[in-house]
Short mmCIF file of C-alpha atoms and ligand atoms in Angstrom, two decimals:
data_model
loop_
_atom_site.label_atom_id
_atom_site.label_comp_id
_atom_site.label_asym_id
_atom_site.label_seq_id
_atom_site.Cartn_x
_atom_site.Cartn_y
_atom_site.Cartn_z
CA MET A 215 80.96 65.52 237.75
CA THR A 216 84.18 64.22 239.88
CA LYS A 217 87.37 66.92 240.00
CA ARG A 218 90.09 64.31 240.14
CA LEU A 219 93.89 65.03 241.27
CA ILE A 220 96.45 62.59 240.73
CA ILE A 221 99.44 62.61 242.91
CA ARG A 222 102.08 60.89 240.67
CA ASN A 223 106.05 59.82 242.61
CA GLY A 224 104.94 61.07 245.69
CA ARG A 225 106.30 60.08 249.62
CA PHE A 226 104.00 60.05 251.59
CA ALA A 227 103.29 59.85 255.36
CA GLN A 228 102.11 57.29 257.47
CA LEU A 229 101.25 58.22 261.08
CA ARG A 230 99.39 55.50 262.50
CA PRO A 231 101.53 53.85 265.33
CA ASP A 232 101.57 50.60 263.77
CA ALA A 233 102.16 51.46 259.95
CA ALA A 234 104.54 49.39 258.75
CA LYS A 235 106.66 52.42 256.91
CA SER A 236 106.41 55.81 258.62
CA THR A 237 106.35 57.01 254.36
CA LEU A 238 104.77 55.59 251.54
CA GLN A 239 105.99 55.95 247.72
CA GLY A 240 103.42 56.00 245.10
CA TYR A 241 100.18 57.54 244.20
CA MET A 242 98.10 59.51 245.90
CA VAL A 243 94.25 60.48 244.03
CA VAL A 244 91.94 62.67 245.35
CA GLU A 245 87.95 62.92 244.35
CA ASP A 246 86.21 66.38 245.08
CA ASP A 247 86.67 67.12 249.13
CA ARG A 248 88.67 63.21 250.07
CA ILE A 249 91.22 60.73 249.40
CA ALA A 250 89.99 58.36 247.74
CA PHE A 251 93.17 56.12 246.99
CA ILE A 252 96.86 56.46 248.21
CA GLY A 253 99.15 53.52 247.31
CA GLU A 254 102.21 51.89 246.14
CA GLU A 255 100.51 50.97 242.42
CA LEU A 256 97.84 53.37 240.77
CA PRO A 257 94.58 50.72 240.29
CA SER A 258 94.18 50.55 236.28
CA GLU A 259 90.43 52.17 237.09
CA TYR A 260 92.53 55.73 237.26
CA GLU A 261 94.73 55.56 234.19
CA THR A 262 92.84 56.46 231.82
CA ALA A 263 90.59 58.55 234.12
CA GLU A 264 89.98 62.20 233.62
CA ALA A 265 92.37 64.22 235.97
CA GLU A 266 95.23 66.87 237.16
CA TYR A 267 98.24 65.21 237.58
CA LEU A 268 100.76 66.67 240.25
CA ASP A 269 104.46 64.99 239.94
CA GLY A 270 104.78 64.37 243.34
CA SER A 271 108.49 63.06 243.09
CA ARG A 272 110.62 66.55 245.13
CA LEU A 273 107.96 66.67 247.48
CA PHE A 274 106.84 65.07 251.14
CA PHE A 275 103.31 64.87 251.40
CA MET A 276 101.87 65.08 255.28
CA PRO A 277 98.22 65.54 256.65
CA GLY A 278 97.95 69.99 257.49
CA LEU A 279 99.01 71.42 260.67
CA VAL A 280 96.17 72.06 262.99
CA ASN A 281 96.56 74.38 265.29
CA THR A 282 94.51 73.61 268.52
CA HIS A 283 94.45 77.05 270.20
CA GLY A 284 95.09 80.90 269.14
CA HIS A 285 93.63 84.28 268.91
CA ALA A 286 94.01 85.45 264.95
CA ALA A 287 93.67 88.50 265.13
CA MET A 288 96.61 89.28 268.00
CA THR A 289 99.33 88.62 264.93
CA LEU A 290 98.23 92.71 264.68
CA LEU A 291 100.31 92.74 267.69
CA ARG A 292 102.82 90.98 267.84
CA GLY A 293 105.84 92.86 268.74
CA TYR A 294 104.00 95.15 270.54
CA GLY A 295 105.06 93.60 273.62
CA ASP A 296 107.92 91.19 274.53
CA ASP A 297 110.03 90.22 277.61
CA MET A 298 107.16 90.84 280.16
CA VAL A 299 105.12 88.46 283.15
CA LEU A 300 101.85 87.19 281.55
CA GLN A 301 99.68 89.75 284.13
CA GLN A 302 101.39 92.56 283.25
CA TRP A 303 101.62 91.72 279.70
CA LEU A 304 97.85 91.29 279.69
CA GLN A 305 96.96 94.49 281.47
CA GLU A 306 99.33 97.15 280.12
CA LYS A 307 99.45 95.64 276.99
CA MET A 308 97.47 93.18 275.29
CA TRP A 309 93.98 94.52 277.37
CA PRO A 310 94.09 98.08 276.68
CA MET A 311 95.15 97.80 272.97
CA GLU A 312 92.29 95.30 272.28
CA ALA A 313 89.52 96.86 273.73
CA LYS A 314 89.96 99.70 270.85
CA PHE A 315 90.16 96.32 268.10
CA THR A 316 86.93 97.30 265.75
CA ASP A 317 85.11 94.54 263.02
CA GLN A 318 88.20 95.77 260.27
CA ASP A 319 90.82 95.49 262.56
CA VAL A 320 89.93 91.84 263.43
CA TYR A 321 88.95 91.28 260.12
CA ALA A 322 92.62 92.16 258.99
CA GLY A 323 94.34 90.91 261.87
CA THR A 324 93.28 87.68 261.37
CA ALA A 325 93.70 87.77 257.26
CA LEU A 326 97.35 88.17 258.21
CA ALA A 327 96.93 85.33 260.55
CA VAL A 328 95.15 82.87 258.15
CA LEU A 329 97.79 84.46 255.50
CA GLU A 330 100.85 83.32 257.73
CA MET A 331 98.81 79.81 258.92
CA LEU A 332 98.16 78.46 254.77
CA LYS A 333 101.87 79.67 253.97
CA THR A 334 103.25 77.41 256.39
CA GLY A 335 101.33 74.58 256.23
CA THR A 336 98.13 74.55 258.54
CA THR A 337 94.60 73.77 257.11
CA THR A 338 93.08 73.71 260.06
CA PHE A 339 92.54 76.07 262.82
CA VAL A 340 91.13 77.17 266.71
CA ASP A 341 89.93 80.09 267.18
CA MET A 342 88.90 82.17 270.47
CA TYR A 343 87.93 85.44 270.07
CA ASP A 344 85.97 88.50 269.86
CA HIS A 345 83.71 90.01 266.76
CA MET A 346 84.29 86.47 265.54
CA ASN A 347 81.64 87.47 262.12
CA GLU A 348 85.32 88.20 260.77
CA VAL A 349 87.28 85.57 261.54
CA ALA A 350 84.39 83.81 259.73
CA THR A 351 84.24 85.72 256.92
CA VAL A 352 88.18 85.40 256.51
CA CYS A 353 88.07 81.86 256.97
CA GLU A 354 84.86 80.98 254.75
CA GLN A 355 87.07 83.74 251.71
CA SER A 356 90.20 81.71 252.24
CA GLY A 357 89.22 77.91 252.24
CA ILE A 358 90.77 77.61 255.30
CA ARG A 359 89.17 75.11 257.78
CA ALA A 360 88.58 76.28 261.53
CA SER A 361 86.62 75.74 264.62
CA LEU A 362 85.65 79.07 265.98
CA MET A 363 84.46 80.70 268.93
CA ARG A 364 83.27 83.59 270.79
CA GLY A 365 86.04 83.67 273.63
CA ALA A 366 84.02 85.62 276.96
CA ILE A 367 85.81 87.45 279.34
CA GLY A 368 83.64 87.54 282.78
CA LEU A 369 85.19 90.80 285.01
CA CYS A 370 82.22 92.43 284.38
CA SER A 371 78.57 93.54 285.07
CA GLU A 372 76.09 90.65 284.92
CA GLU A 373 74.19 92.32 282.42
CA VAL A 374 77.68 92.91 280.09
CA GLN A 375 78.15 89.21 280.97
CA GLN A 376 74.95 88.21 279.82
CA GLN A 377 75.31 90.07 276.46
CA LYS A 378 78.31 88.30 275.77
CA LEU A 379 76.86 84.82 276.57
CA ASN A 380 74.57 85.91 274.05
CA GLU A 381 76.72 86.75 271.01
CA ALA A 382 78.38 83.43 271.80
CA VAL A 383 75.45 81.30 271.80
CA LEU A 384 74.08 83.89 268.38
CA PHE A 385 77.89 83.16 266.84
CA ALA A 386 77.71 79.94 267.47
CA LYS A 387 74.67 79.37 265.91
CA ASP A 388 75.11 81.02 263.42
CA TRP A 389 78.61 79.40 261.91
CA ASN A 390 78.55 75.52 263.05
CA HIS A 391 79.07 74.21 259.79
CA ALA A 392 79.01 76.76 257.42
CA ALA A 393 81.59 77.10 254.56
CA ASP A 394 80.67 73.58 252.78
CA GLY A 395 81.38 72.47 256.24
CA ARG A 396 84.79 74.08 257.15
CA ILE A 397 83.98 76.15 259.50
CA THR A 398 82.58 74.54 263.21
CA THR A 399 81.75 76.57 266.72
CA MET A 400 81.91 75.97 269.86
CA LEU A 401 81.25 78.12 273.68
CA ALA A 402 84.37 79.19 275.42
CA PRO A 403 84.23 80.92 278.87
CA HIS A 404 88.40 82.45 278.72
CA ALA A 405 89.63 81.07 281.61
CA PRO A 406 88.07 80.42 285.50
CA TYR A 407 90.15 83.24 286.44
CA THR A 408 88.61 85.29 284.24
CA CYS A 409 84.93 83.85 284.72
CA PRO A 410 82.96 83.63 287.80
CA PRO A 411 81.38 80.29 288.72
CA ALA A 412 78.29 81.40 287.99
CA PHE A 413 78.76 82.48 284.25
CA ILE A 414 81.01 79.40 283.79
CA GLU A 415 78.40 77.34 284.40
CA LYS A 416 75.64 78.80 281.87
CA PHE A 417 78.72 77.98 279.26
CA VAL A 418 77.70 74.56 280.57
CA GLN A 419 74.35 75.26 279.82
CA ALA A 420 74.24 76.38 276.89
CA ALA A 421 76.77 73.84 275.71
CA HIS A 422 74.19 70.94 277.17
CA ASP A 423 71.28 72.69 275.04
CA LEU A 424 73.12 73.66 271.32
CA ASP A 425 75.48 70.38 271.57
CA LEU A 426 78.67 71.90 271.18
CA MET A 427 82.01 71.32 272.35
CA LEU A 428 83.68 73.36 275.52
CA HIS A 429 86.54 75.49 275.26
CA THR A 430 89.21 77.77 277.67
CA HIS A 431 92.24 77.99 279.03
CA MET A 432 93.26 76.41 282.18
CA SER A 433 96.20 76.44 284.56
CA GLU A 434 98.44 78.37 282.59
CA THR A 435 100.69 80.20 285.31
CA ALA A 436 101.79 78.97 289.24
CA ALA A 437 99.94 81.72 290.17
CA GLU A 438 96.53 81.75 288.78
CA VAL A 439 96.41 78.41 289.91
CA GLU A 440 97.64 79.30 293.41
CA GLN A 441 94.89 82.18 292.98
CA ASN A 442 91.84 79.21 292.22
CA VAL A 443 93.10 78.07 295.53
CA THR A 444 92.18 81.21 297.86
CA ASP A 445 89.22 82.23 295.51
CA TYR A 446 87.47 79.08 295.35
CA GLY A 447 89.57 76.36 297.47
CA LEU A 448 90.14 74.17 294.59
CA ARG A 449 92.53 73.80 291.82
CA PRO A 450 91.39 74.47 288.48
CA VAL A 451 90.44 70.99 287.60
CA THR A 452 88.33 70.25 290.14
CA HIS A 453 86.99 73.32 290.08
CA LEU A 454 85.71 72.82 286.35
CA GLU A 455 84.90 69.65 287.20
CA LYS A 456 82.74 70.96 289.70
CA LEU A 457 80.69 72.84 287.51
CA GLY A 458 80.01 70.60 285.16
CA PHE A 459 82.63 71.78 282.95
CA PHE A 460 84.11 68.50 282.00
CA SER A 461 80.18 66.81 281.94
CA ARG A 462 80.61 68.35 278.08
CA PRO A 463 83.00 67.13 275.37
CA SER A 464 85.61 69.82 275.95
CA TYR A 465 89.69 70.80 276.27
CA VAL A 466 91.60 72.63 277.78
CA ALA A 467 94.69 74.84 276.76
CA HIS A 468 97.91 74.95 278.34
CA ALA A 469 97.58 72.94 281.34
CA VAL A 470 100.85 73.43 282.63
CA HIS A 471 100.59 72.98 286.25
CA LEU A 472 98.80 69.74 287.27
CA THR A 473 98.97 67.40 290.10
CA ASP A 474 99.21 63.79 289.34
CA GLU A 475 95.93 63.63 290.59
CA GLU A 476 94.68 66.62 287.82
CA ILE A 477 95.96 64.03 284.87
CA GLU A 478 93.80 61.68 286.37
CA VAL A 479 91.15 63.58 286.19
CA LEU A 480 91.22 64.95 282.75
CA ALA A 481 91.57 61.33 281.53
CA LYS A 482 88.90 60.60 283.56
CA TYR A 483 86.19 62.60 281.58
CA ASN A 484 88.42 62.70 278.21
CA VAL A 485 89.72 66.32 277.98
CA GLY A 486 92.39 66.66 276.11
CA VAL A 487 94.92 69.06 276.27
CA SER A 488 96.49 71.85 274.34
CA HIS A 489 100.28 72.45 274.03
CA ASN A 490 101.30 75.91 273.34
CA PRO A 491 104.92 75.52 273.95
CA ALA A 492 106.07 78.24 272.63
CA SER A 493 104.05 81.09 274.18
CA ASN A 494 104.66 78.50 277.75
CA LEU A 495 108.49 79.26 277.21
CA LYS A 496 108.25 83.21 276.06
CA LEU A 497 105.68 83.80 279.28
CA ALA A 498 108.25 81.71 281.26
CA SER A 499 104.58 79.66 282.17
CA GLY A 500 105.95 76.62 282.69
CA ILE A 501 107.10 73.08 281.07
CA ALA A 502 103.54 71.26 280.60
CA ARG A 503 103.75 67.38 281.82
CA VAL A 504 103.08 65.64 278.04
CA THR A 505 104.95 62.94 278.73
CA ASP A 506 102.87 62.58 281.80
CA LEU A 507 99.49 63.28 280.18
CA LEU A 508 100.67 60.95 276.71
CA LYS A 509 100.95 58.09 278.79
CA ALA A 510 97.85 58.84 281.42
CA ASN A 511 96.26 58.63 277.68
CA VAL A 512 94.99 61.92 277.61
CA ASN A 513 94.94 63.01 273.83
CA VAL A 514 97.73 65.93 273.54
CA SER A 515 97.51 68.32 270.75
CA ILE A 516 99.22 71.22 269.08
CA GLY A 517 98.34 75.23 269.75
CA THR A 518 100.67 78.25 268.69
CA ASP A 519 98.70 81.09 271.44
CA GLY A 520 98.56 84.03 269.63
CA ALA A 521 101.21 85.91 267.58
CA ALA A 522 101.75 88.22 270.13
CA SER A 523 102.98 85.18 272.54
CA ASN A 524 105.20 83.22 270.12
CA ASN A 525 105.89 85.53 267.74
CA ASN A 526 105.05 83.64 264.53
CA LEU A 527 102.24 81.19 263.98
CA ASP A 528 104.50 78.26 262.53
CA MET A 529 103.42 75.31 263.80
CA PHE A 530 106.53 73.14 262.52
CA ASP A 531 108.49 75.85 264.78
CA GLU A 532 105.77 74.16 268.17
CA MET A 533 106.12 69.98 266.41
CA ARG A 534 110.26 70.60 267.14
CA LEU A 535 110.02 72.55 270.60
CA THR A 536 107.35 69.58 271.32
CA ALA A 537 109.74 67.09 270.41
CA LEU A 538 112.38 68.96 271.75
CA ILE A 539 111.99 70.07 274.97
CA HIS A 540 110.21 67.02 276.42
CA LYS A 541 113.58 65.13 275.73
CA GLY A 542 115.00 67.97 278.17
CA VAL A 543 113.10 68.07 280.63
CA SER A 544 112.61 64.40 281.70
CA GLY A 545 115.91 63.25 280.58
CA ASP A 546 115.06 60.79 278.30
CA PRO A 547 115.67 61.24 274.21
CA THR A 548 113.37 58.91 273.60
CA ALA A 549 110.45 60.79 274.96
CA VAL A 550 108.26 62.56 272.29
CA PRO A 551 109.65 60.95 268.67
CA ALA A 552 109.22 62.53 265.91
CA ALA A 553 106.44 60.79 264.26
CA GLU A 554 104.37 61.18 268.08
CA ALA A 555 104.97 64.60 267.39
CA MET A 556 103.66 64.99 264.01
CA ARG A 557 100.87 62.60 265.21
CA ILE A 558 100.08 65.77 267.82
CA ALA A 559 100.45 67.99 265.28
CA THR A 560 98.08 67.15 262.78
CA VAL A 561 95.85 63.73 263.44
CA ASN A 562 95.38 64.00 267.41
CA GLY A 563 94.47 68.00 266.92
CA ALA A 564 91.75 66.77 264.59
CA LYS A 565 90.24 64.44 267.39
CA MET A 566 91.14 67.22 269.42
CA ILE A 567 87.83 69.11 267.67
CA GLN A 568 85.87 66.55 266.53
CA LEU A 569 87.11 66.24 263.12
CA GLN A 570 87.17 62.15 262.91
CA ASP A 571 87.65 62.75 259.16
CA VAL A 572 90.51 65.04 259.20
CA GLY A 573 94.39 64.03 260.16
CA LEU A 574 95.93 60.78 258.04
CA LEU A 575 96.72 60.46 254.19
CA GLU A 576 94.03 57.87 254.21
CA ALA A 577 91.02 56.79 251.77
CA GLY A 578 88.21 58.33 252.84
CA MET A 579 90.04 60.99 254.58
CA LYS A 580 89.02 64.54 254.47
CA ALA A 581 91.95 65.88 251.39
CA ASP A 582 93.32 67.88 253.94
CA PHE A 583 97.43 67.55 253.25
CA ILE A 584 100.30 69.64 252.42
CA ALA A 585 103.73 69.15 250.66
CA ILE A 586 107.04 70.19 251.58
CA ASN A 587 110.03 70.69 248.90
CA ILE A 588 112.59 68.61 250.09
CA ASP A 589 115.45 68.99 247.71
CA GLN A 590 116.70 71.56 249.78
CA PRO A 591 120.13 71.59 251.42
CA HIS A 592 118.57 70.83 255.04
CA LEU A 593 116.71 68.45 254.01
CA LEU A 594 119.17 65.87 252.28
CA PRO A 595 119.79 62.97 251.76
CA HIS A 596 116.50 61.12 252.55
CA THR A 597 116.92 59.39 255.48
CA ASP A 598 113.50 59.80 257.25
CA LEU A 599 111.08 62.37 255.98
CA VAL A 600 109.26 62.70 259.16
CA SER A 601 112.56 63.24 260.76
CA HIS A 602 113.33 65.57 258.69
CA MET A 603 109.34 67.49 259.52
CA VAL A 604 110.24 67.13 262.63
CA TYR A 605 113.53 68.54 263.37
CA ALA A 606 114.85 70.52 260.49
CA ALA A 607 112.12 71.93 258.20
CA THR A 608 110.26 74.92 258.30
CA GLY A 609 107.10 76.25 257.10
CA ARG A 610 108.94 78.34 254.58
CA ASP A 611 109.44 74.83 252.99
CA VAL A 612 105.53 74.43 252.22
CA ALA A 613 105.42 74.72 248.85
CA HIS A 614 101.58 73.34 248.09
CA VAL A 615 99.04 73.33 250.41
CA PHE A 616 95.11 71.59 249.85
CA VAL A 617 91.57 72.09 251.78
CA ASP A 618 88.78 70.06 251.81
CA GLY A 619 89.97 68.79 248.60
CA LYS A 620 90.69 72.43 246.64
CA GLN A 621 94.56 74.01 246.47
CA VAL A 622 94.76 76.88 248.09
CA VAL A 623 98.29 77.62 248.15
CA LYS A 624 100.23 76.68 245.29
CA ASP A 625 104.29 76.74 245.21
CA GLY A 626 104.87 78.10 247.88
CA HIS A 627 101.88 81.95 247.00
CA CYS A 628 98.58 81.49 248.69
CA ILE A 629 96.16 81.82 245.87
CA THR A 630 92.50 81.98 247.36
CA MET A 631 93.94 85.43 249.15
CA ASP A 632 95.57 88.68 247.89
CA GLU A 633 98.65 88.70 249.74
CA GLU A 634 99.81 92.19 248.98
CA ARG A 635 96.60 93.41 249.89
CA VAL A 636 96.67 91.61 253.20
CA ARG A 637 100.01 92.68 254.52
CA TYR A 638 99.30 95.80 253.85
CA ASP A 639 96.08 96.06 255.32
CA ALA A 640 97.70 94.72 258.83
CA SER A 641 100.05 97.93 258.48
CA GLN A 642 97.67 99.95 258.02
CA ALA A 643 95.64 98.84 261.37
CA PHE A 644 98.83 98.65 263.53
CA GLU A 645 98.87 102.59 262.47
CA GLY A 646 95.02 102.96 263.56
CA LEU A 647 95.19 101.23 266.68
CA LEU A 648 98.36 103.21 267.93
CA LYS A 649 96.49 106.99 266.65
CA ARG A 650 92.93 106.07 268.46
ZN1 ZN B 139 94.99 81.57 274.66
#
């Protein structure tokens, strides 16, 4: 039997650039995992239909946020090393601790991350890490949607490289389309500066063989770009182009340091950029050329990156930063307007990871949406609710979250995870890491 939810008297974000109004007031009907109807008047066929009802009069509904770059289990290292230079931070703080991570640690850290993400309105996230079976298990249990990949650093023997590649391939095969289709997989060599060219080429070949997307870190710092030129005589974009990376559907994280020519190459191959504004600011990596990327029709989405370099996973923060910093650097207050920032954080992210039916509140789309409590002092008066979401709201204002038609957060509480247990296990895992 069809499971039906009817939302009455709601206000719904309409994010298509050609939408007549940014907010539609009326009804939304969800049937099983999809939006069946959205409009001002409820069609008569639904008036007598069996359904659950949700009163939307104090809520604003928008598509769930899509976090397109991160390392979930790094929540365990939140606040463990701050205010440091990227390479020093990685080599002295992050990598030694991460080397100690067990399956249990990754499970505990990922559960903490997913709990934080769901409660702050993220319905889909991308994760590039190790011990990925644990990450996938958390996704399966919590109800979140995810695109997952085993990230591989190639600064090791060829034998260990091959082992990592095998792991990445096995994981990608095992979990693609798992959890009722909520999990998809990709392949991800970590970055050009951590992976020798031959290793990257093996990933490209595997992505062809398995018909998977590729994702990697690229041009996060100026030093890394210079190193690429010293080592290979090429900047990272041309380097990856030459290795065949862009012959696959692919996107890169960061892309802070780009020339005009590099932007053209990304546009030519339809390679998207996951912008990570908080992480880039915190590590002083620089500010990505988002307005230029958008002008060149490069798809731009947003990621939080790991919680150790952010230090939260609240996509509302990232949306606001994206809308603010590009005005600041360009001197143009019309740069990245609110609706554009919301598109970048939702539908652009879904497109980035090939989820064509996620990211908009429209009939036929997947029912991945969130409801924000707008009956609060910082969200009144109700002049422009899309603007409020970008400039005034935080993830803590999220009341309800639905993924694939199922409610996962109700009145601010996650109903698919044991919140107390998740918090306890994560704290214990961190204490354990300190002792080992
Ligand atoms: Zn990253």
